[in-house]
């Protein structure tokens, strides 16, 4: 997981059109489904999303134009199958803020992730309630809103440690039949001190 081969790093200065293409909600959904469930046809993805095959086919072609998806091996010659090219897409936040319109794109992408979090939470709870997930998953599952005080350097280090540990555990559990797909959201959002009515920091 998240190896150099599976991660695509976009340069906001060079890949602005690709980043903008990702802001469309259906394209992000299609890319996420291909990453989560593997190769699929436009028709199969239409069933999953409730969209028309014409719509999913169009947006898959846009994703292919910017190398987010590619044609996969076909089961037959009747319809294209698509696959995600990378497991992870990332970029430099600093470079995004320097690019005209980059902060807007970054905000849209982050809010799409929040929508994905809500959808994942709904599915998680439904899977537990229906028994599709065993009770063994109840204790380790959950959300956290820790609020440590960190320097910029410490926050960057925390991200690196998190990525490395996640990759280590993913590799360790790769062949374990008990392993399930885990939707793992992380956020590191520094907050400036609030300003009081008198104009002083609180």
PDB file of C-alpha atoms in Angstrom:
ATOM      1  CA  UNK A   1       0.000   0.000   0.000  1.00  0.00           C
ATOM      2  CA  UNK A   2       1.097   3.548  -0.788  1.00  0.00           C
ATOM      3  CA  UNK A   3       4.381   2.446  -2.358  1.00  0.00           C
ATOM      4  CA  UNK A   4       6.157   4.663  -4.868  1.00  0.00           C
ATOM      5  CA  UNK A   5       4.619   2.657  -7.722  1.00  0.00           C
ATOM      6  CA  UNK A   6       1.077   2.939  -6.328  1.00  0.00           C
ATOM      7  CA  UNK A   7       1.216   6.672  -5.514  1.00  0.00           C
ATOM      8  CA  UNK A   8       0.755   9.404  -8.098  1.00  0.00           C
ATOM      9  CA  UNK A   9       2.029  12.823  -7.070  1.00  0.00           C
ATOM     10  CA  UNK A  10       0.465  15.659  -9.050  1.00  0.00           C
ATOM     11  CA  UNK A  11       2.285  18.933  -9.670  1.00  0.00           C
ATOM     12  CA  UNK A  12      -0.263  21.767  -9.466  1.00  0.00           C
ATOM     13  CA  UNK A  13       1.836  23.844 -11.875  1.00  0.00           C
ATOM     14  CA  UNK A  14       1.918  21.098 -14.529  1.00  0.00           C
ATOM     15  CA  UNK A  15      -1.193  19.058 -13.724  1.00  0.00           C
ATOM     16  CA  UNK A  16      -3.779  21.762 -13.108  1.00  0.00           C
ATOM     17  CA  UNK A  17      -6.230  20.311 -15.635  1.00  0.00           C
ATOM     18  CA  UNK A  18      -5.922  16.852 -14.083  1.00  0.00           C
ATOM     19  CA  UNK A  19      -6.584  18.237 -10.605  1.00  0.00           C
ATOM     20  CA  UNK A  20      -9.591  20.174 -11.858  1.00  0.00           C
ATOM     21  CA  UNK A  21     -10.926  17.004 -13.512  1.00  0.00           C
ATOM     22  CA  UNK A  22     -10.870  15.306 -10.109  1.00  0.00           C
ATOM     23  CA  UNK A  23     -13.191  17.889  -8.577  1.00  0.00           C
ATOM     24  CA  UNK A  24     -16.205  16.383 -10.377  1.00  0.00           C
ATOM     25  CA  UNK A  25     -18.034  14.280  -7.751  1.00  0.00           C
ATOM     26  CA  UNK A  26     -18.909  11.386 -10.073  1.00  0.00           C
ATOM     27  CA  UNK A  27     -15.320  11.092 -11.315  1.00  0.00           C
ATOM     28  CA  UNK A  28     -14.041  10.868  -7.752  1.00  0.00           C
ATOM     29  CA  UNK A  29     -16.709   8.268  -6.998  1.00  0.00           C
ATOM     30  CA  UNK A  30     -15.792   6.193 -10.051  1.00  0.00           C
ATOM     31  CA  UNK A  31     -12.089   6.345  -9.233  1.00  0.00           C
ATOM     32  CA  UNK A  32     -12.800   5.351  -5.645  1.00  0.00           C
ATOM     33  CA  UNK A  33     -14.940   2.382  -6.724  1.00  0.00           C
ATOM     34  CA  UNK A  34     -12.243   1.108  -9.074  1.00  0.00           C
ATOM     35  CA  UNK A  35      -9.647   1.401  -6.321  1.00  0.00           C
ATOM     36  CA  UNK A  36     -11.889  -0.300  -3.798  1.00  0.00           C
ATOM     37  CA  UNK A  37     -13.445  -3.076  -5.880  1.00  0.00           C
ATOM     38  CA  UNK A  38     -11.090  -3.538  -8.821  1.00  0.00           C
ATOM     39  CA  UNK A  39     -11.725  -3.375 -12.586  1.00  0.00           C
ATOM     40  CA  UNK A  40     -15.259  -2.785 -13.834  1.00  0.00           C
ATOM     41  CA  UNK A  41     -17.188  -1.752 -16.927  1.00  0.00           C
ATOM     42  CA  UNK A  42     -19.072   1.500 -17.357  1.00  0.00           C
ATOM     43  CA  UNK A  43     -22.328  -0.467 -17.086  1.00  0.00           C
ATOM     44  CA  UNK A  44     -21.292  -2.108 -13.808  1.00  0.00           C
ATOM     45  CA  UNK A  45     -20.306   1.268 -12.394  1.00  0.00           C
ATOM     46  CA  UNK A  46     -23.598   2.760 -13.595  1.00  0.00           C
ATOM     47  CA  UNK A  47     -25.473   0.193 -11.507  1.00  0.00           C
ATOM     48  CA  UNK A  48     -23.362   1.010  -8.434  1.00  0.00           C
ATOM     49  CA  UNK A  49     -23.767   4.784  -8.774  1.00  0.00           C
ATOM     50  CA  UNK A  50     -27.311   5.000 -10.120  1.00  0.00           C
ATOM     51  CA  UNK A  51     -26.039   6.918 -13.142  1.00  0.00           C
ATOM     52  CA  UNK A  52     -26.534   6.078 -16.816  1.00  0.00           C
ATOM     53  CA  UNK A  53     -23.934   4.024 -18.678  1.00  0.00           C
ATOM     54  CA  UNK A  54     -23.443   6.958 -21.023  1.00  0.00           C
ATOM     55  CA  UNK A  55     -22.550   9.206 -18.084  1.00  0.00           C
ATOM     56  CA  UNK A  56     -20.144   6.773 -16.419  1.00  0.00           C
ATOM     57  CA  UNK A  57     -18.543   5.992 -19.782  1.00  0.00           C
ATOM     58  CA  UNK A  58     -17.964   9.695 -20.475  1.00  0.00           C
ATOM     59  CA  UNK A  59     -16.434  10.393 -17.086  1.00  0.00           C
ATOM     60  CA  UNK A  60     -14.245   7.286 -17.274  1.00  0.00           C
ATOM     61  CA  UNK A  61     -12.852   8.586 -20.560  1.00  0.00           C
ATOM     62  CA  UNK A  62     -12.069  11.920 -18.872  1.00  0.00           C
ATOM     63  CA  UNK A  63     -10.263  10.074 -16.071  1.00  0.00           C
ATOM     64  CA  UNK A  64      -8.369   8.067 -18.695  1.00  0.00           C
ATOM     65  CA  UNK A  65      -7.383  11.268 -20.504  1.00  0.00           C
ATOM     66  CA  UNK A  66      -5.539  12.370 -17.367  1.00  0.00           C
ATOM     67  CA  UNK A  67      -4.139   8.882 -16.632  1.00  0.00           C
ATOM     68  CA  UNK A  68      -6.163   8.178 -13.485  1.00  0.00           C
ATOM     69  CA  UNK A  69      -7.692   5.062 -15.051  1.00  0.00           C
ATOM     70  CA  UNK A  70      -6.738   2.770 -17.919  1.00  0.00           C
ATOM     71  CA  UNK A  71      -8.237  -0.113 -19.814  1.00  0.00           C
ATOM     72  CA  UNK A  72      -8.040  -3.427 -17.952  1.00  0.00           C
ATOM     73  CA  UNK A  73      -8.050  -6.955 -19.318  1.00  0.00           C
ATOM     74  CA  UNK A  74     -11.403  -7.683 -20.933  1.00  0.00           C
ATOM     75  CA  UNK A  75     -13.502 -10.723 -20.133  1.00  0.00           C
ATOM     76  CA  UNK A  76     -14.944 -10.456 -23.642  1.00  0.00           C
ATOM     77  CA  UNK A  77     -14.950  -7.968 -26.512  1.00  0.00           C
ATOM     78  CA  UNK A  78     -18.366  -6.471 -25.840  1.00  0.00           C
ATOM     79  CA  UNK A  79     -17.464  -3.738 -23.347  1.00  0.00           C
ATOM     80  CA  UNK A  80     -14.354  -2.048 -21.997  1.00  0.00           C
ATOM     81  CA  UNK A  81     -13.208  -2.783 -18.494  1.00  0.00           C
ATOM     82  CA  UNK A  82     -11.443  -0.028 -16.567  1.00  0.00           C
ATOM     83  CA  UNK A  83      -8.949  -0.099 -13.710  1.00  0.00           C
ATOM     84  CA  UNK A  84      -7.397   2.518 -11.448  1.00  0.00           C
ATOM     85  CA  UNK A  85      -3.785   3.252 -12.374  1.00  0.00           C
ATOM     86  CA  UNK A  86      -2.717   4.225  -8.837  1.00  0.00           C
ATOM     87  CA  UNK A  87      -3.898   3.495  -5.301  1.00  0.00           C
ATOM     88  CA  UNK A  88      -3.231   7.017  -4.019  1.00  0.00           C
ATOM     89  CA  UNK A  89      -3.230  10.510  -5.544  1.00  0.00           C
ATOM     90  CA  UNK A  90      -1.399  13.278  -3.708  1.00  0.00           C
ATOM     91  CA  UNK A  91       0.008  16.773  -4.219  1.00  0.00           C
ATOM     92  CA  UNK A  92       1.892  19.521  -2.428  1.00  0.00           C
ATOM     93  CA  UNK A  93      -0.492  21.714  -0.441  1.00  0.00           C
ATOM     94  CA  UNK A  94       2.029  24.557  -0.579  1.00  0.00           C
ATOM     95  CA  UNK A  95       2.189  24.326  -4.369  1.00  0.00           C
ATOM     96  CA  UNK A  96      -1.605  24.182  -4.556  1.00  0.00           C
ATOM     97  CA  UNK A  97      -1.900  27.438  -2.599  1.00  0.00           C
ATOM     98  CA  UNK A  98       0.588  29.131  -4.953  1.00  0.00           C
ATOM     99  CA  UNK A  99      -1.377  28.162  -8.064  1.00  0.00           C
ATOM    100  CA  UNK A 100      -4.213  30.502  -9.147  1.00  0.00           C
ATOM    101  CA  UNK A 101      -7.435  28.770  -8.208  1.00  0.00           C
ATOM    102  CA  UNK A 102      -5.536  26.068  -6.345  1.00  0.00           C
ATOM    103  CA  UNK A 103      -7.083  26.825  -2.959  1.00  0.00           C
ATOM    104  CA  UNK A 104     -10.558  26.391  -4.461  1.00  0.00           C
ATOM    105  CA  UNK A 105      -9.620  23.027  -5.990  1.00  0.00           C
ATOM    106  CA  UNK A 106      -8.047  21.922  -2.704  1.00  0.00           C
ATOM    107  CA  UNK A 107     -11.165  22.916  -0.780  1.00  0.00           C
ATOM    108  CA  UNK A 108     -13.425  20.998  -3.182  1.00  0.00           C
ATOM    109  CA  UNK A 109     -11.281  17.869  -2.999  1.00  0.00           C
ATOM    110  CA  UNK A 110     -11.214  17.957   0.806  1.00  0.00           C
ATOM    111  CA  UNK A 111     -14.967  18.344   1.006  1.00  0.00           C
ATOM    112  CA  UNK A 112     -15.404  15.399  -1.353  1.00  0.00           C
ATOM    113  CA  UNK A 113     -13.312  13.390   1.130  1.00  0.00           C
ATOM    114  CA  UNK A 114     -15.641  14.430   3.950  1.00  0.00           C
ATOM    115  CA  UNK A 115     -18.591  13.196   1.870  1.00  0.00           C
ATOM    116  CA  UNK A 116     -16.760   9.905   1.386  1.00  0.00           C
ATOM    117  CA  UNK A 117     -16.242   9.690   5.141  1.00  0.00           C
ATOM    118  CA  UNK A 118     -19.992  10.065   5.752  1.00  0.00           C
ATOM    119  CA  UNK A 119     -20.792   7.400   3.137  1.00  0.00           C
ATOM    120  CA  UNK A 120     -18.194   5.069   4.640  1.00  0.00           C
ATOM    121  CA  UNK A 121     -19.589   5.581   8.144  1.00  0.00           C
ATOM    122  CA  UNK A 122     -23.105   4.793   6.927  1.00  0.00           C
ATOM    123  CA  UNK A 123     -21.906   1.620   5.212  1.00  0.00           C
ATOM    124  CA  UNK A 124     -19.808   0.570   8.222  1.00  0.00           C
ATOM    125  CA  UNK A 125     -22.754   0.868  10.587  1.00  0.00           C
ATOM    126  CA  UNK A 126     -25.021  -1.004   8.172  1.00  0.00           C
ATOM    127  CA  UNK A 127     -22.447  -3.791   7.777  1.00  0.00           C
ATOM    128  CA  UNK A 128     -22.206  -4.207  11.560  1.00  0.00           C
ATOM    129  CA  UNK A 129     -25.974  -4.113  12.032  1.00  0.00           C
ATOM    130  CA  UNK A 130     -26.577  -6.694   9.297  1.00  0.00           C
ATOM    131  CA  UNK A 131     -23.837  -9.039  10.472  1.00  0.00           C
ATOM    132  CA  UNK A 132     -21.770  -8.670   7.300  1.00  0.00           C
ATOM    133  CA  UNK A 133     -18.996  -7.569   9.656  1.00  0.00           C
ATOM    134  CA  UNK A 134     -18.385  -9.681  12.744  1.00  0.00           C
ATOM    135  CA  UNK A 135     -18.490  -8.350  16.293  1.00  0.00           C
ATOM    136  CA  UNK A 136     -14.687  -8.632  16.437  1.00  0.00           C
ATOM    137  CA  UNK A 137     -14.569  -5.367  14.445  1.00  0.00           C
ATOM    138  CA  UNK A 138     -16.674  -3.339  16.874  1.00  0.00           C
ATOM    139  CA  UNK A 139     -13.926  -2.524  19.396  1.00  0.00           C
ATOM    140  CA  UNK A 140     -11.094  -1.431  17.035  1.00  0.00           C
ATOM    141  CA  UNK A 141     -13.403   0.604  14.768  1.00  0.00           C
ATOM    142  CA  UNK A 142     -14.162   4.263  15.375  1.00  0.00           C
ATOM    143  CA  UNK A 143     -13.366   7.925  14.856  1.00  0.00           C
ATOM    144  CA  UNK A 144     -11.034  10.176  16.812  1.00  0.00           C
ATOM    145  CA  UNK A 145     -10.752  13.938  17.219  1.00  0.00           C
ATOM    146  CA  UNK A 146      -7.514  14.308  19.159  1.00  0.00           C
ATOM    147  CA  UNK A 147      -6.217  17.883  19.363  1.00  0.00           C
ATOM    148  CA  UNK A 148      -2.483  17.823  20.181  1.00  0.00           C
ATOM    149  CA  UNK A 149      -0.334  20.947  20.076  1.00  0.00           C
ATOM    150  CA  UNK A 150       2.405  20.355  17.470  1.00  0.00           C
ATOM    151  CA  UNK A 151       4.943  22.312  15.469  1.00  0.00           C
ATOM    152  CA  UNK A 152       4.802  22.203  11.647  1.00  0.00           C
ATOM    153  CA  UNK A 153       7.804  19.863  11.721  1.00  0.00           C
ATOM    154  CA  UNK A 154       6.150  17.504  14.183  1.00  0.00           C
ATOM    155  CA  UNK A 155       2.934  17.377  12.159  1.00  0.00           C
ATOM    156  CA  UNK A 156       4.929  16.523   9.013  1.00  0.00           C
ATOM    157  CA  UNK A 157       6.782  13.816  10.955  1.00  0.00           C
ATOM    158  CA  UNK A 158       3.502  12.412  12.248  1.00  0.00           C
ATOM    159  CA  UNK A 159       2.228  12.035   8.682  1.00  0.00           C
ATOM    160  CA  UNK A 160       5.376  10.167   7.646  1.00  0.00           C
ATOM    161  CA  UNK A 161       5.213   7.815  10.644  1.00  0.00           C
ATOM    162  CA  UNK A 162       1.533   7.158   9.953  1.00  0.00           C
ATOM    163  CA  UNK A 163       2.134   6.342   6.277  1.00  0.00           C
ATOM    164  CA  UNK A 164       5.065   4.068   7.064  1.00  0.00           C
ATOM    165  CA  UNK A 165       3.193   2.164   9.777  1.00  0.00           C
ATOM    166  CA  UNK A 166       0.117   1.763   7.584  1.00  0.00           C
ATOM    167  CA  UNK A 167       2.250   0.343   4.770  1.00  0.00           C
ATOM    168  CA  UNK A 168       3.986  -2.020   7.221  1.00  0.00           C
ATOM    169  CA  UNK A 169       0.729  -3.391   8.643  1.00  0.00           C
ATOM    170  CA  UNK A 170      -0.867  -3.696   5.202  1.00  0.00           C
ATOM    171  CA  UNK A 171       2.048  -5.803   3.994  1.00  0.00           C
ATOM    172  CA  UNK A 172       1.919  -7.940   7.158  1.00  0.00           C
ATOM    173  CA  UNK A 173      -1.804  -8.665   6.783  1.00  0.00           C
ATOM    174  CA  UNK A 174      -1.814  -9.141   3.003  1.00  0.00           C
ATOM    175  CA  UNK A 175      -2.251 -12.927   3.150  1.00  0.00           C
ATOM    176  CA  UNK A 176      -4.346 -13.098   6.328  1.00  0.00           C
ATOM    177  CA  UNK A 177      -7.886 -14.311   5.468  1.00  0.00           C
ATOM    178  CA  UNK A 178      -9.285 -12.315   8.417  1.00  0.00           C
ATOM    179  CA  UNK A 179      -8.180  -9.011   6.893  1.00  0.00           C
ATOM    180  CA  UNK A 180     -10.921  -6.692   5.649  1.00  0.00           C
ATOM    181  CA  UNK A 181     -10.740  -3.479   3.699  1.00  0.00           C
ATOM    182  CA  UNK A 182     -10.516  -0.552   6.108  1.00  0.00           C
ATOM    183  CA  UNK A 183     -11.435   2.994   5.090  1.00  0.00           C
ATOM    184  CA  UNK A 184      -8.873   5.009   7.032  1.00  0.00           C
ATOM    185  CA  UNK A 185      -9.351   8.780   7.175  1.00  0.00           C
ATOM    186  CA  UNK A 186      -6.766  11.097   8.715  1.00  0.00           C
ATOM    187  CA  UNK A 187      -6.717  14.861   9.118  1.00  0.00           C
ATOM    188  CA  UNK A 188      -4.127  17.281  10.417  1.00  0.00           C
ATOM    189  CA  UNK A 189      -5.724  20.718  10.404  1.00  0.00           C
ATOM    190  CA  UNK A 190      -3.940  23.362  12.512  1.00  0.00           C
ATOM    191  CA  UNK A 191      -6.218  26.048  13.976  1.00  0.00           C
ATOM    192  CA  UNK A 192      -5.146  29.601  14.797  1.00  0.00           C
ATOM    193  CA  UNK A 193      -6.120  30.989  18.205  1.00  0.00           C
ATOM    194  CA  UNK A 194      -9.606  32.469  18.304  1.00  0.00           C
ATOM    195  CA  UNK A 195      -9.845  36.219  18.520  1.00  0.00           C
ATOM    196  CA  UNK A 196     -12.061  37.608  21.311  1.00  0.00           C
ATOM    197  CA  UNK A 197     -14.464  40.532  20.934  1.00  0.00           C
ATOM    198  CA  UNK A 198     -11.723  42.788  22.325  1.00  0.00           C
ATOM    199  CA  UNK A 199      -9.424  41.707  19.516  1.00  0.00           C
ATOM    200  CA  UNK A 200      -7.151  39.611  21.710  1.00  0.00           C
ATOM    201  CA  UNK A 201      -6.180  36.011  21.125  1.00  0.00           C
ATOM    202  CA  UNK A 202      -7.961  33.590  23.420  1.00  0.00           C
TER     203      UNK A 202
END
